[in-house]
């Protein structure tokens, strides 16, 4: 049932997802639903709702990702990093969160579903300085200004920030530090989601 529902959502987009990837996405939702009962990883309790609000909400940014190495900051239970990693096996994703229970869940997902291109890390994002990335992804993480302040060290020379926001607030965009340039504000279409979604891409002029 879940698989059929996810398939019908994907068919409303231009995404190309194979059978194995579809199965992995469904297994991930099933794991999230199971662990959620004990770990309280997400406020969404209905797996079918997770398909729209978590899986599709993550997958729709895939066509805009440029490069091979990405970091998902404040990943929580692996969103959007795990869905993106499943459909982009050629890209690497560091999933960083400060809460141990979330990182334990991420490690279990990696182990059970054999997703080799995710790397769960427990750390405060401002202390994570081991490497730099082609893309820094954030979803429901913080205000744009805070996100850029805490993550400014993470993109490499050509790296881009990908901020998934419910609304592209003009006020928020106006007060970004002048060391950053907004490249684009992309209106996203998330099937069956009754809310606005935008992807804001930003460049650090100093990187």
PDB file of C-alpha atoms in Angstrom:
ATOM      1  CA  UNK A   1       0.000   0.000   0.000  1.00  0.00           C
ATOM      2  CA  UNK A   2       2.727   2.469   1.001  1.00  0.00           C
ATOM      3  CA  UNK A   3       4.706   1.609  -2.116  1.00  0.00           C
ATOM      4  CA  UNK A   4       1.718   2.194  -4.403  1.00  0.00           C
ATOM      5  CA  UNK A   5       0.992   5.512  -2.715  1.00  0.00           C
ATOM      6  CA  UNK A   6       4.586   6.657  -3.042  1.00  0.00           C
ATOM      7  CA  UNK A   7       4.687   5.566  -6.682  1.00  0.00           C
ATOM      8  CA  UNK A   8       1.600   7.638  -7.476  1.00  0.00           C
ATOM      9  CA  UNK A   9       3.146  10.705  -5.784  1.00  0.00           C
ATOM     10  CA  UNK A  10       6.387  10.310  -7.729  1.00  0.00           C
ATOM     11  CA  UNK A  11       4.444  10.040 -10.985  1.00  0.00           C
ATOM     12  CA  UNK A  12       3.218  13.589 -10.380  1.00  0.00           C
ATOM     13  CA  UNK A  13       6.819  14.828 -10.662  1.00  0.00           C
ATOM     14  CA  UNK A  14       9.632  14.534 -13.222  1.00  0.00           C
ATOM     15  CA  UNK A  15      11.706  12.363 -10.872  1.00  0.00           C
ATOM     16  CA  UNK A  16      13.002   9.051 -12.226  1.00  0.00           C
ATOM     17  CA  UNK A  17      13.208   6.484  -9.422  1.00  0.00           C
ATOM     18  CA  UNK A  18      13.852   2.781  -9.935  1.00  0.00           C
ATOM     19  CA  UNK A  19      12.210  -0.171  -8.178  1.00  0.00           C
ATOM     20  CA  UNK A  20      15.048  -0.740  -5.709  1.00  0.00           C
ATOM     21  CA  UNK A  21      15.091   2.931  -4.695  1.00  0.00           C
ATOM     22  CA  UNK A  22      11.325   2.880  -4.270  1.00  0.00           C
ATOM     23  CA  UNK A  23      11.602  -0.143  -1.974  1.00  0.00           C
ATOM     24  CA  UNK A  24      14.349   1.535   0.082  1.00  0.00           C
ATOM     25  CA  UNK A  25      12.272   4.709   0.510  1.00  0.00           C
ATOM     26  CA  UNK A  26       9.325   2.633   1.767  1.00  0.00           C
ATOM     27  CA  UNK A  27      11.579   0.638   4.133  1.00  0.00           C
ATOM     28  CA  UNK A  28      12.948   3.905   5.495  1.00  0.00           C
ATOM     29  CA  UNK A  29       9.405   5.180   6.202  1.00  0.00           C
ATOM     30  CA  UNK A  30       8.582   1.888   7.931  1.00  0.00           C
ATOM     31  CA  UNK A  31      11.696   2.177  10.109  1.00  0.00           C
ATOM     32  CA  UNK A  32      10.924   5.807  10.895  1.00  0.00           C
ATOM     33  CA  UNK A  33       7.384   4.871  11.897  1.00  0.00           C
ATOM     34  CA  UNK A  34       8.601   1.999  14.101  1.00  0.00           C
ATOM     35  CA  UNK A  35      11.364   3.938  15.869  1.00  0.00           C
ATOM     36  CA  UNK A  36       9.158   6.998  16.225  1.00  0.00           C
ATOM     37  CA  UNK A  37       7.001   5.208  18.793  1.00  0.00           C
ATOM     38  CA  UNK A  38       9.925   5.017  21.228  1.00  0.00           C
ATOM     39  CA  UNK A  39      12.247   7.819  20.119  1.00  0.00           C
ATOM     40  CA  UNK A  40       9.794  10.540  19.082  1.00  0.00           C
ATOM     41  CA  UNK A  41      11.762  11.409  15.941  1.00  0.00           C
ATOM     42  CA  UNK A  42       8.953  13.247  14.143  1.00  0.00           C
ATOM     43  CA  UNK A  43       5.585  14.718  15.079  1.00  0.00           C
ATOM     44  CA  UNK A  44       4.032  12.999  12.045  1.00  0.00           C
ATOM     45  CA  UNK A  45       2.578   9.644  13.116  1.00  0.00           C
ATOM     46  CA  UNK A  46       0.885   8.438   9.932  1.00  0.00           C
ATOM     47  CA  UNK A  47       3.273   6.709   7.454  1.00  0.00           C
ATOM     48  CA  UNK A  48       1.179   7.874   4.485  1.00  0.00           C
ATOM     49  CA  UNK A  49       1.520  11.450   5.689  1.00  0.00           C
ATOM     50  CA  UNK A  50       5.276  10.874   5.980  1.00  0.00           C
ATOM     51  CA  UNK A  51       5.342  10.038   2.251  1.00  0.00           C
ATOM     52  CA  UNK A  52       4.194  13.553   1.380  1.00  0.00           C
ATOM     53  CA  UNK A  53       5.612  15.678   4.201  1.00  0.00           C
ATOM     54  CA  UNK A  54       8.955  13.919   4.573  1.00  0.00           C
ATOM     55  CA  UNK A  55       9.818  11.838   1.506  1.00  0.00           C
ATOM     56  CA  UNK A  56       8.428  13.932  -1.363  1.00  0.00           C
ATOM     57  CA  UNK A  57       9.311  17.162   0.448  1.00  0.00           C
ATOM     58  CA  UNK A  58      12.925  15.934   0.419  1.00  0.00           C
ATOM     59  CA  UNK A  59      13.087  14.379  -3.052  1.00  0.00           C
ATOM     60  CA  UNK A  60      11.896  17.452  -4.968  1.00  0.00           C
ATOM     61  CA  UNK A  61      15.198  19.268  -4.377  1.00  0.00           C
ATOM     62  CA  UNK A  62      17.219  16.463  -6.009  1.00  0.00           C
ATOM     63  CA  UNK A  63      17.273  17.956  -9.555  1.00  0.00           C
ATOM     64  CA  UNK A  64      18.914  21.135  -8.221  1.00  0.00           C
ATOM     65  CA  UNK A  65      21.861  19.532  -6.421  1.00  0.00           C
ATOM     66  CA  UNK A  66      25.231  20.224  -8.043  1.00  0.00           C
ATOM     67  CA  UNK A  67      28.337  18.267  -7.084  1.00  0.00           C
ATOM     68  CA  UNK A  68      29.116  15.016  -5.291  1.00  0.00           C
ATOM     69  CA  UNK A  69      29.587  15.790  -1.593  1.00  0.00           C
ATOM     70  CA  UNK A  70      26.804  17.161   0.595  1.00  0.00           C
ATOM     71  CA  UNK A  71      26.116  17.809   4.256  1.00  0.00           C
ATOM     72  CA  UNK A  72      22.611  17.744   5.723  1.00  0.00           C
ATOM     73  CA  UNK A  73      22.744  20.066   8.728  1.00  0.00           C
ATOM     74  CA  UNK A  74      20.377  19.393  11.626  1.00  0.00           C
ATOM     75  CA  UNK A  75      19.257  16.283   9.769  1.00  0.00           C
ATOM     76  CA  UNK A  76      16.941  15.033  12.542  1.00  0.00           C
ATOM     77  CA  UNK A  77      15.808  11.546  11.502  1.00  0.00           C
ATOM     78  CA  UNK A  78      17.630  11.914   8.162  1.00  0.00           C
ATOM     79  CA  UNK A  79      15.616  14.491   6.258  1.00  0.00           C
ATOM     80  CA  UNK A  80      16.215  15.356   3.511  1.00  0.00           C
ATOM     81  CA  UNK A  81      19.551  13.485   3.479  1.00  0.00           C
ATOM     82  CA  UNK A  82      18.399   9.857   3.471  1.00  0.00           C
ATOM     83  CA  UNK A  83      15.771  10.136   0.699  1.00  0.00           C
ATOM     84  CA  UNK A  84      18.247  12.143  -1.390  1.00  0.00           C
ATOM     85  CA  UNK A  85      21.021   9.602  -0.789  1.00  0.00           C
ATOM     86  CA  UNK A  86      18.735   6.735  -1.821  1.00  0.00           C
ATOM     87  CA  UNK A  87      17.950   8.266  -5.228  1.00  0.00           C
ATOM     88  CA  UNK A  88      21.494   9.671  -5.739  1.00  0.00           C
ATOM     89  CA  UNK A  89      23.806   6.709  -5.059  1.00  0.00           C
ATOM     90  CA  UNK A  90      26.627   8.567  -6.859  1.00  0.00           C
ATOM     91  CA  UNK A  91      26.619  11.369  -4.242  1.00  0.00           C
ATOM     92  CA  UNK A  92      27.898  11.307  -0.635  1.00  0.00           C
ATOM     93  CA  UNK A  93      25.886  12.731   2.284  1.00  0.00           C
ATOM     94  CA  UNK A  94      27.132  13.562   5.786  1.00  0.00           C
ATOM     95  CA  UNK A  95      24.098  13.615   8.118  1.00  0.00           C
ATOM     96  CA  UNK A  96      24.881  15.773  11.130  1.00  0.00           C
ATOM     97  CA  UNK A  97      22.760  16.141  14.255  1.00  0.00           C
ATOM     98  CA  UNK A  98      23.571  16.972  17.854  1.00  0.00           C
ATOM     99  CA  UNK A  99      21.116  14.472  19.406  1.00  0.00           C
ATOM    100  CA  UNK A 100      22.403  10.980  20.101  1.00  0.00           C
ATOM    101  CA  UNK A 101      19.059   9.204  19.687  1.00  0.00           C
ATOM    102  CA  UNK A 102      18.658  10.595  16.184  1.00  0.00           C
ATOM    103  CA  UNK A 103      22.173   9.582  15.165  1.00  0.00           C
ATOM    104  CA  UNK A 104      21.589   6.069  16.553  1.00  0.00           C
ATOM    105  CA  UNK A 105      18.530   5.824  14.323  1.00  0.00           C
ATOM    106  CA  UNK A 106      20.523   7.053  11.302  1.00  0.00           C
ATOM    107  CA  UNK A 107      23.227   4.435  11.925  1.00  0.00           C
ATOM    108  CA  UNK A 108      20.582   1.722  12.152  1.00  0.00           C
ATOM    109  CA  UNK A 109      19.048   2.869   8.845  1.00  0.00           C
ATOM    110  CA  UNK A 110      22.491   2.784   7.218  1.00  0.00           C
ATOM    111  CA  UNK A 111      23.095  -0.736   8.578  1.00  0.00           C
ATOM    112  CA  UNK A 112      19.677  -2.284   7.873  1.00  0.00           C
ATOM    113  CA  UNK A 113      19.085  -0.730   4.450  1.00  0.00           C
ATOM    114  CA  UNK A 114      22.764  -0.904   3.413  1.00  0.00           C
ATOM    115  CA  UNK A 115      22.880   2.727   2.288  1.00  0.00           C
ATOM    116  CA  UNK A 116      26.631   3.170   1.841  1.00  0.00           C
ATOM    117  CA  UNK A 117      26.629   6.828   0.799  1.00  0.00           C
ATOM    118  CA  UNK A 118      25.359   8.273   4.108  1.00  0.00           C
ATOM    119  CA  UNK A 119      27.660   9.121   7.007  1.00  0.00           C
ATOM    120  CA  UNK A 120      25.806   9.831  10.290  1.00  0.00           C
ATOM    121  CA  UNK A 121      27.697  12.157  12.648  1.00  0.00           C
ATOM    122  CA  UNK A 122      26.803  13.418  16.119  1.00  0.00           C
ATOM    123  CA  UNK A 123      28.066  16.984  16.410  1.00  0.00           C
ATOM    124  CA  UNK A 124      27.021  20.576  16.857  1.00  0.00           C
ATOM    125  CA  UNK A 125      27.160  21.962  13.347  1.00  0.00           C
ATOM    126  CA  UNK A 126      29.382  24.936  14.216  1.00  0.00           C
ATOM    127  CA  UNK A 127      31.973  22.478  15.620  1.00  0.00           C
ATOM    128  CA  UNK A 128      31.970  20.245  12.548  1.00  0.00           C
ATOM    129  CA  UNK A 129      35.118  21.399  10.780  1.00  0.00           C
ATOM    130  CA  UNK A 130      36.617  18.178   9.410  1.00  0.00           C
ATOM    131  CA  UNK A 131      35.881  18.853   5.739  1.00  0.00           C
ATOM    132  CA  UNK A 132      34.079  21.023   3.205  1.00  0.00           C
ATOM    133  CA  UNK A 133      31.309  20.180   0.751  1.00  0.00           C
ATOM    134  CA  UNK A 134      29.869  20.929  -2.688  1.00  0.00           C
ATOM    135  CA  UNK A 135      26.487  21.542  -1.047  1.00  0.00           C
ATOM    136  CA  UNK A 136      25.184  22.448   2.416  1.00  0.00           C
ATOM    137  CA  UNK A 137      21.540  21.406   2.778  1.00  0.00           C
ATOM    138  CA  UNK A 138      19.156  22.569   5.489  1.00  0.00           C
ATOM    139  CA  UNK A 139      15.470  21.843   5.996  1.00  0.00           C
ATOM    140  CA  UNK A 140      13.450  23.411   8.815  1.00  0.00           C
ATOM    141  CA  UNK A 141      16.753  24.010  10.583  1.00  0.00           C
ATOM    142  CA  UNK A 142      16.945  27.688  11.526  1.00  0.00           C
ATOM    143  CA  UNK A 143      16.518  31.166  10.139  1.00  0.00           C
ATOM    144  CA  UNK A 144      18.600  31.806   7.023  1.00  0.00           C
ATOM    145  CA  UNK A 145      20.865  34.233   8.878  1.00  0.00           C
ATOM    146  CA  UNK A 146      21.521  31.726  11.692  1.00  0.00           C
ATOM    147  CA  UNK A 147      22.066  28.893   9.244  1.00  0.00           C
ATOM    148  CA  UNK A 148      24.649  30.894   7.293  1.00  0.00           C
ATOM    149  CA  UNK A 149      26.321  32.072  10.483  1.00  0.00           C
ATOM    150  CA  UNK A 150      26.644  28.542  11.899  1.00  0.00           C
ATOM    151  CA  UNK A 151      27.501  26.833   8.592  1.00  0.00           C
ATOM    152  CA  UNK A 152      29.634  29.432   6.789  1.00  0.00           C
ATOM    153  CA  UNK A 153      32.731  27.179   7.067  1.00  0.00           C
ATOM    154  CA  UNK A 154      31.138  24.152   5.390  1.00  0.00           C
ATOM    155  CA  UNK A 155      30.970  24.906   1.624  1.00  0.00           C
ATOM    156  CA  UNK A 156      34.095  24.411  -0.465  1.00  0.00           C
ATOM    157  CA  UNK A 157      35.283  26.991  -2.994  1.00  0.00           C
ATOM    158  CA  UNK A 158      32.361  26.361  -5.354  1.00  0.00           C
ATOM    159  CA  UNK A 159      29.962  25.138  -2.678  1.00  0.00           C
ATOM    160  CA  UNK A 160      26.329  26.220  -2.476  1.00  0.00           C
ATOM    161  CA  UNK A 161      23.844  26.485   0.392  1.00  0.00           C
ATOM    162  CA  UNK A 162      20.485  24.815  -0.274  1.00  0.00           C
ATOM    163  CA  UNK A 163      17.883  26.088   2.196  1.00  0.00           C
ATOM    164  CA  UNK A 164      14.485  24.410   2.062  1.00  0.00           C
ATOM    165  CA  UNK A 165      11.988  26.883   3.469  1.00  0.00           C
ATOM    166  CA  UNK A 166       8.228  26.869   3.828  1.00  0.00           C
ATOM    167  CA  UNK A 167       8.080  30.526   2.807  1.00  0.00           C
ATOM    168  CA  UNK A 168      10.676  32.722   1.158  1.00  0.00           C
ATOM    169  CA  UNK A 169      10.290  35.673   3.481  1.00  0.00           C
ATOM    170  CA  UNK A 170      11.423  38.875   1.806  1.00  0.00           C
ATOM    171  CA  UNK A 171      12.302  40.197   5.245  1.00  0.00           C
ATOM    172  CA  UNK A 172      14.586  37.226   5.863  1.00  0.00           C
ATOM    173  CA  UNK A 173      16.241  37.551   2.468  1.00  0.00           C
ATOM    174  CA  UNK A 174      16.746  41.285   2.887  1.00  0.00           C
ATOM    175  CA  UNK A 175      18.793  40.960   6.064  1.00  0.00           C
ATOM    176  CA  UNK A 176      21.293  38.357   4.939  1.00  0.00           C
ATOM    177  CA  UNK A 177      24.934  39.303   5.619  1.00  0.00           C
ATOM    178  CA  UNK A 178      26.437  40.990   2.547  1.00  0.00           C
ATOM    179  CA  UNK A 179      29.128  38.312   2.356  1.00  0.00           C
ATOM    180  CA  UNK A 180      26.448  36.027   0.868  1.00  0.00           C
ATOM    181  CA  UNK A 181      24.693  36.180  -2.501  1.00  0.00           C
ATOM    182  CA  UNK A 182      21.255  34.692  -3.226  1.00  0.00           C
ATOM    183  CA  UNK A 183      21.556  32.724  -6.449  1.00  0.00           C
ATOM    184  CA  UNK A 184      17.927  31.693  -6.820  1.00  0.00           C
ATOM    185  CA  UNK A 185      14.579  31.242  -5.071  1.00  0.00           C
ATOM    186  CA  UNK A 186      12.897  28.198  -6.606  1.00  0.00           C
ATOM    187  CA  UNK A 187       9.244  27.459  -5.988  1.00  0.00           C
ATOM    188  CA  UNK A 188       8.902  23.717  -5.445  1.00  0.00           C
ATOM    189  CA  UNK A 189       5.967  21.532  -6.316  1.00  0.00           C
ATOM    190  CA  UNK A 190       5.427  18.867  -3.642  1.00  0.00           C
ATOM    191  CA  UNK A 191       2.513  16.617  -4.690  1.00  0.00           C
ATOM    192  CA  UNK A 192      -0.431  16.651  -2.246  1.00  0.00           C
ATOM    193  CA  UNK A 193       1.272  19.139   0.091  1.00  0.00           C
ATOM    194  CA  UNK A 194      -1.003  22.048   0.974  1.00  0.00           C
ATOM    195  CA  UNK A 195       1.799  24.424   1.845  1.00  0.00           C
ATOM    196  CA  UNK A 196       4.323  26.597   0.070  1.00  0.00           C
ATOM    197  CA  UNK A 197       7.818  25.209  -0.406  1.00  0.00           C
ATOM    198  CA  UNK A 198      10.842  27.083  -1.706  1.00  0.00           C
ATOM    199  CA  UNK A 199      14.458  26.160  -2.290  1.00  0.00           C
ATOM    200  CA  UNK A 200      16.800  29.093  -1.729  1.00  0.00           C
ATOM    201  CA  UNK A 201      20.294  28.689  -3.158  1.00  0.00           C
ATOM    202  CA  UNK A 202      23.015  30.897  -1.699  1.00  0.00           C
ATOM    203  CA  UNK A 203      26.735  31.393  -2.319  1.00  0.00           C
ATOM    204  CA  UNK A 204      29.321  32.471   0.223  1.00  0.00           C
ATOM    205  CA  UNK A 205      31.337  35.200  -1.499  1.00  0.00           C
ATOM    206  CA  UNK A 206      34.339  34.501   0.744  1.00  0.00           C
ATOM    207  CA  UNK A 207      34.616  30.763   0.143  1.00  0.00           C
TER     208      UNK A 207
END
